Amino acid sequence: MHKPLIMAAALAFGTGLATSATAGGIDVEIELPRIDVSDYRRPYVAAWIERPDNSVAANLAVWYDVKMRNGEGAKWLKDMRLWWRRSGRELEVPIDGITSATRHPGKHTLSFTTGQEPLGTLAAGDYRLVVEASREHGGREVITLPLTWPPTVATRTEAHGEHEITSVVVQLKP
Amino acid sequence: MSLKNALRHRLVRLSLSLAVLPATLSAPLAHAHEAWLLPSSTVLSSTGYVTIDGAVSNDLFFFNYRPMMVRDNLVISAPDGSTVQPENLLQGQLRTVFDANLQAAGTYRIALVNASLMASWKENGETKRWRGSHEDLAASVPANAEELVIREGNSRIETFITVGRPSELKPSGRGLELLPVTHPNDLYAGDPATLAFVIDGKPAANIEVEIMAGGTRYRDQLEKQKLVTDAQGRITHTWPAPGMYYLKTTVDGQSDTMQNTERRLSYVATLEVLAQ
């Protein structure tokens, strides 16, 4: 059932490649679980691409409580503690094109185009795409997916979480 | 606030402002007990207040013996080297507490330093005594005095808090100090950390360093780790688990930087090891 779909996708992207050599990119679909607790707060989420040596190649998205008075929402960014260690503490929020408000449970698809911020131009090599979620009065979870850049064909990988992230689907477009 | 508390509060504040009070030796801190500072946070993503407890205790990190004596010996150093005044300093029966408003990005050092020099010598058959600071030593004590004995005491109890990106920490150059190789706010369970120690700014080789995790109340043994510094004054340690850790090292004996001087140096740090 899945295989024909992937092939179709590869074909479609292949045609795209013929017209524009720089239209490749990455789609990331993050699904957040519906959690039935009375003190539910939407989680803080960070998505980034890192190199095998843990250095960050690109910050893709950071969702936090941007609307809180006096920037109070930034106080809890450190709770995405892997992201905070990798790059969060080096940055000043808000960051155009990367930071935005927290999101409700469900699927959220983000598209990134190579050569454009925030993805930029990735050197050829192996990377990890990391999604970290941390929820007030709740838990924290990290999902990591390996990826090789640039892709030669369209590829789709996914991973499932157990607590704060339902799933992450990464589609690479050549 | 009760009248009594208000009064005590005012007295503590008053004594803190009397910076002319001579610093005293750390002797009042009982030897068999651990003296420590415990910050409410060590990693912050925004500027703002932290609160710090200080106590002398039997268990790490529980307040069960004596409050920390805080007078003019508390220095909160900002990343740019300026000092921050503690706020709401209160000494209770079992602990001392104060707040610090951290308004800049970088690493703050919260340190209690007790330093003193005592000298005794003979002058025309009479015993002379003097007590004071390193700065006043040369002017007050004749360098070639008869039977001159100088006793140097220097104890430092500290902790570190970082807002945003960790910044460089510079040693004061006096006494026994930690000179970070791995930053003290960049410690993670399972990752090796390298810490260097200096005496009067120079590598402290071959000294014993004790490391103990907090929560001693909930285990049978102290599980004290003992490490010895190498020729560069360094130890490398892999933290077994996240949590608050107590680190202590002491050096006694003849000073190698001052003549006729017996020294007693001690260094204590509270370090937070973060989860991966």
PDB file of N, CA, C and O in Angstrom, chain A residues 1 27 30 54 66 69 73 81 92 95 97 116 141 151-152 155 158 160:
ATOM      1  N   MET A   1       0.839  -1.204   0.000  1.00  0.00           N
ATOM      2  CA  MET A   1       0.000   0.000   0.000  1.00  0.00           C
ATOM      3  C   MET A   1       0.867   1.244   0.000  1.00  0.00           C
ATOM      4  O   MET A   1       0.661   2.204  -0.717  1.00  0.00           O
ATOM      5  N   ASP A  27      10.331  18.339   4.510  1.00  0.00           N
ATOM      6  CA  ASP A  27       9.048  18.525   5.179  1.00  0.00           C
ATOM      7  C   ASP A  27       9.082  17.756   6.493  1.00  0.00           C
ATOM      8  O   ASP A  27       9.493  16.601   6.512  1.00  0.00           O
ATOM      9  N   ILE A  30       4.945  17.068  12.547  1.00  0.00           N
ATOM     10  CA  ILE A  30       5.009  16.754  13.983  1.00  0.00           C
ATOM     11  C   ILE A  30       3.581  16.565  14.472  1.00  0.00           C
ATOM     12  O   ILE A  30       2.744  17.456  14.293  1.00  0.00           O
ATOM     13  N   ASN A  54      27.172  16.662  17.207  1.00  0.00           N
ATOM     14  CA  ASN A  54      26.173  17.369  18.027  1.00  0.00           C
ATOM     15  C   ASN A  54      26.054  18.867  17.721  1.00  0.00           C
ATOM     16  O   ASN A  54      25.238  19.556  18.333  1.00  0.00           O
ATOM     17  N   VAL A  66       5.053  32.813  23.263  1.00  0.00           N
ATOM     18  CA  VAL A  66       5.603  34.106  22.854  1.00  0.00           C
ATOM     19  C   VAL A  66       4.768  35.283  23.359  1.00  0.00           C
ATOM     20  O   VAL A  66       5.229  36.412  23.388  1.00  0.00           O
ATOM     21  N   ARG A  69       3.362  38.059  29.062  1.00  0.00           N
ATOM     22  CA  ARG A  69       3.800  39.403  29.427  1.00  0.00           C
ATOM     23  C   ARG A  69       5.294  39.408  29.784  1.00  0.00           C
ATOM     24  O   ARG A  69       5.812  38.466  30.365  1.00  0.00           O
ATOM     25  N   GLY A  73       7.498  33.932  28.895  1.00  0.00           N
ATOM     26  CA  GLY A  73       7.474  32.607  28.266  1.00  0.00           C
ATOM     27  C   GLY A  73       8.861  32.061  27.996  1.00  0.00           C
ATOM     28  O   GLY A  73       9.068  30.853  27.953  1.00  0.00           O
ATOM     29  N   ARG A  81      15.666  20.774  27.324  1.00  0.00           N
ATOM     30  CA  ARG A  81      17.042  20.872  27.807  1.00  0.00           C
ATOM     31  C   ARG A  81      18.087  20.415  26.817  1.00  0.00           C
ATOM     32  O   ARG A  81      19.217  20.899  26.853  1.00  0.00           O
ATOM     33  N   GLU A  92      19.094  34.440  21.002  1.00  0.00           N
ATOM     34  CA  GLU A  92      18.179  35.373  21.659  1.00  0.00           C
ATOM     35  C   GLU A  92      16.837  35.289  20.973  1.00  0.00           C
ATOM     36  O   GLU A  92      16.746  35.492  19.761  1.00  0.00           O
ATOM     37  N   ILE A  95      13.192  34.734  17.267  1.00  0.00           N
ATOM     38  CA  ILE A  95      14.005  34.667  16.054  1.00  0.00           C
ATOM     39  C   ILE A  95      13.046  34.564  14.868  1.00  0.00           C
ATOM     40  O   ILE A  95      12.242  33.637  14.801  1.00  0.00           O
ATOM     41  N   GLY A  97      11.206  33.686  11.693  1.00  0.00           N
ATOM     42  CA  GLY A  97      11.161  32.488  10.865  1.00  0.00           C
ATOM     43  C   GLY A  97      11.428  31.198  11.625  1.00  0.00           C
ATOM     44  O   GLY A  97      11.368  30.119  11.054  1.00  0.00           O
ATOM     45  N   GLN A 116      16.993  28.476   1.558  1.00  0.00           N
ATOM     46  CA  GLN A 116      16.209  29.530   2.223  1.00  0.00           C
ATOM     47  C   GLN A 116      16.253  29.324   3.732  1.00  0.00           C
ATOM     48  O   GLN A 116      16.284  28.197   4.214  1.00  0.00           O
ATOM     49  N   GLU A 141      10.028  14.795  25.891  1.00  0.00           N
ATOM     50  CA  GLU A 141      10.386  13.687  25.013  1.00  0.00           C
ATOM     51  C   GLU A 141      11.213  14.205  23.840  1.00  0.00           C
ATOM     52  O   GLU A 141      11.010  15.327  23.377  1.00  0.00           O
ATOM     53  N   PRO A 151      19.433  14.178  -0.574  1.00  0.00           N
ATOM     54  CA  PRO A 151      18.780  12.927  -0.981  1.00  0.00           C
ATOM     55  C   PRO A 151      18.868  12.768  -2.496  1.00  0.00           C
ATOM     56  O   PRO A 151      18.847  13.773  -3.212  1.00  0.00           O
ATOM     57  N   THR A 152      18.980  11.539  -2.943  1.00  0.00           N
ATOM     58  CA  THR A 152      18.985  11.321  -4.397  1.00  0.00           C
ATOM     59  C   THR A 152      17.563  11.077  -4.892  1.00  0.00           C
ATOM     60  O   THR A 152      17.215  11.413  -6.012  1.00  0.00           O
ATOM     61  N   THR A 155      12.543  10.664  -0.002  1.00  0.00           N
ATOM     62  CA  THR A 155      12.490   9.629   1.031  1.00  0.00           C
ATOM     63  C   THR A 155      11.556  10.073   2.143  1.00  0.00           C
ATOM     64  O   THR A 155      11.352  11.269   2.364  1.00  0.00           O
ATOM     65  N   GLU A 158       9.798   7.931   9.453  1.00  0.00           N
ATOM     66  CA  GLU A 158       8.989   8.369  10.582  1.00  0.00           C
ATOM     67  C   GLU A 158       9.388   7.646  11.855  1.00  0.00           C
ATOM     68  O   GLU A 158       9.972   6.569  11.836  1.00  0.00           O
ATOM     69  N   HIS A 160       7.964   7.197  16.138  1.00  0.00           N
ATOM     70  CA  HIS A 160       6.849   7.432  17.042  1.00  0.00           C
ATOM     71  C   HIS A 160       7.312   7.645  18.468  1.00  0.00           C
ATOM     72  O   HIS A 160       8.236   6.983  18.930  1.00  0.00           O
TER      73      HIS A 160
END
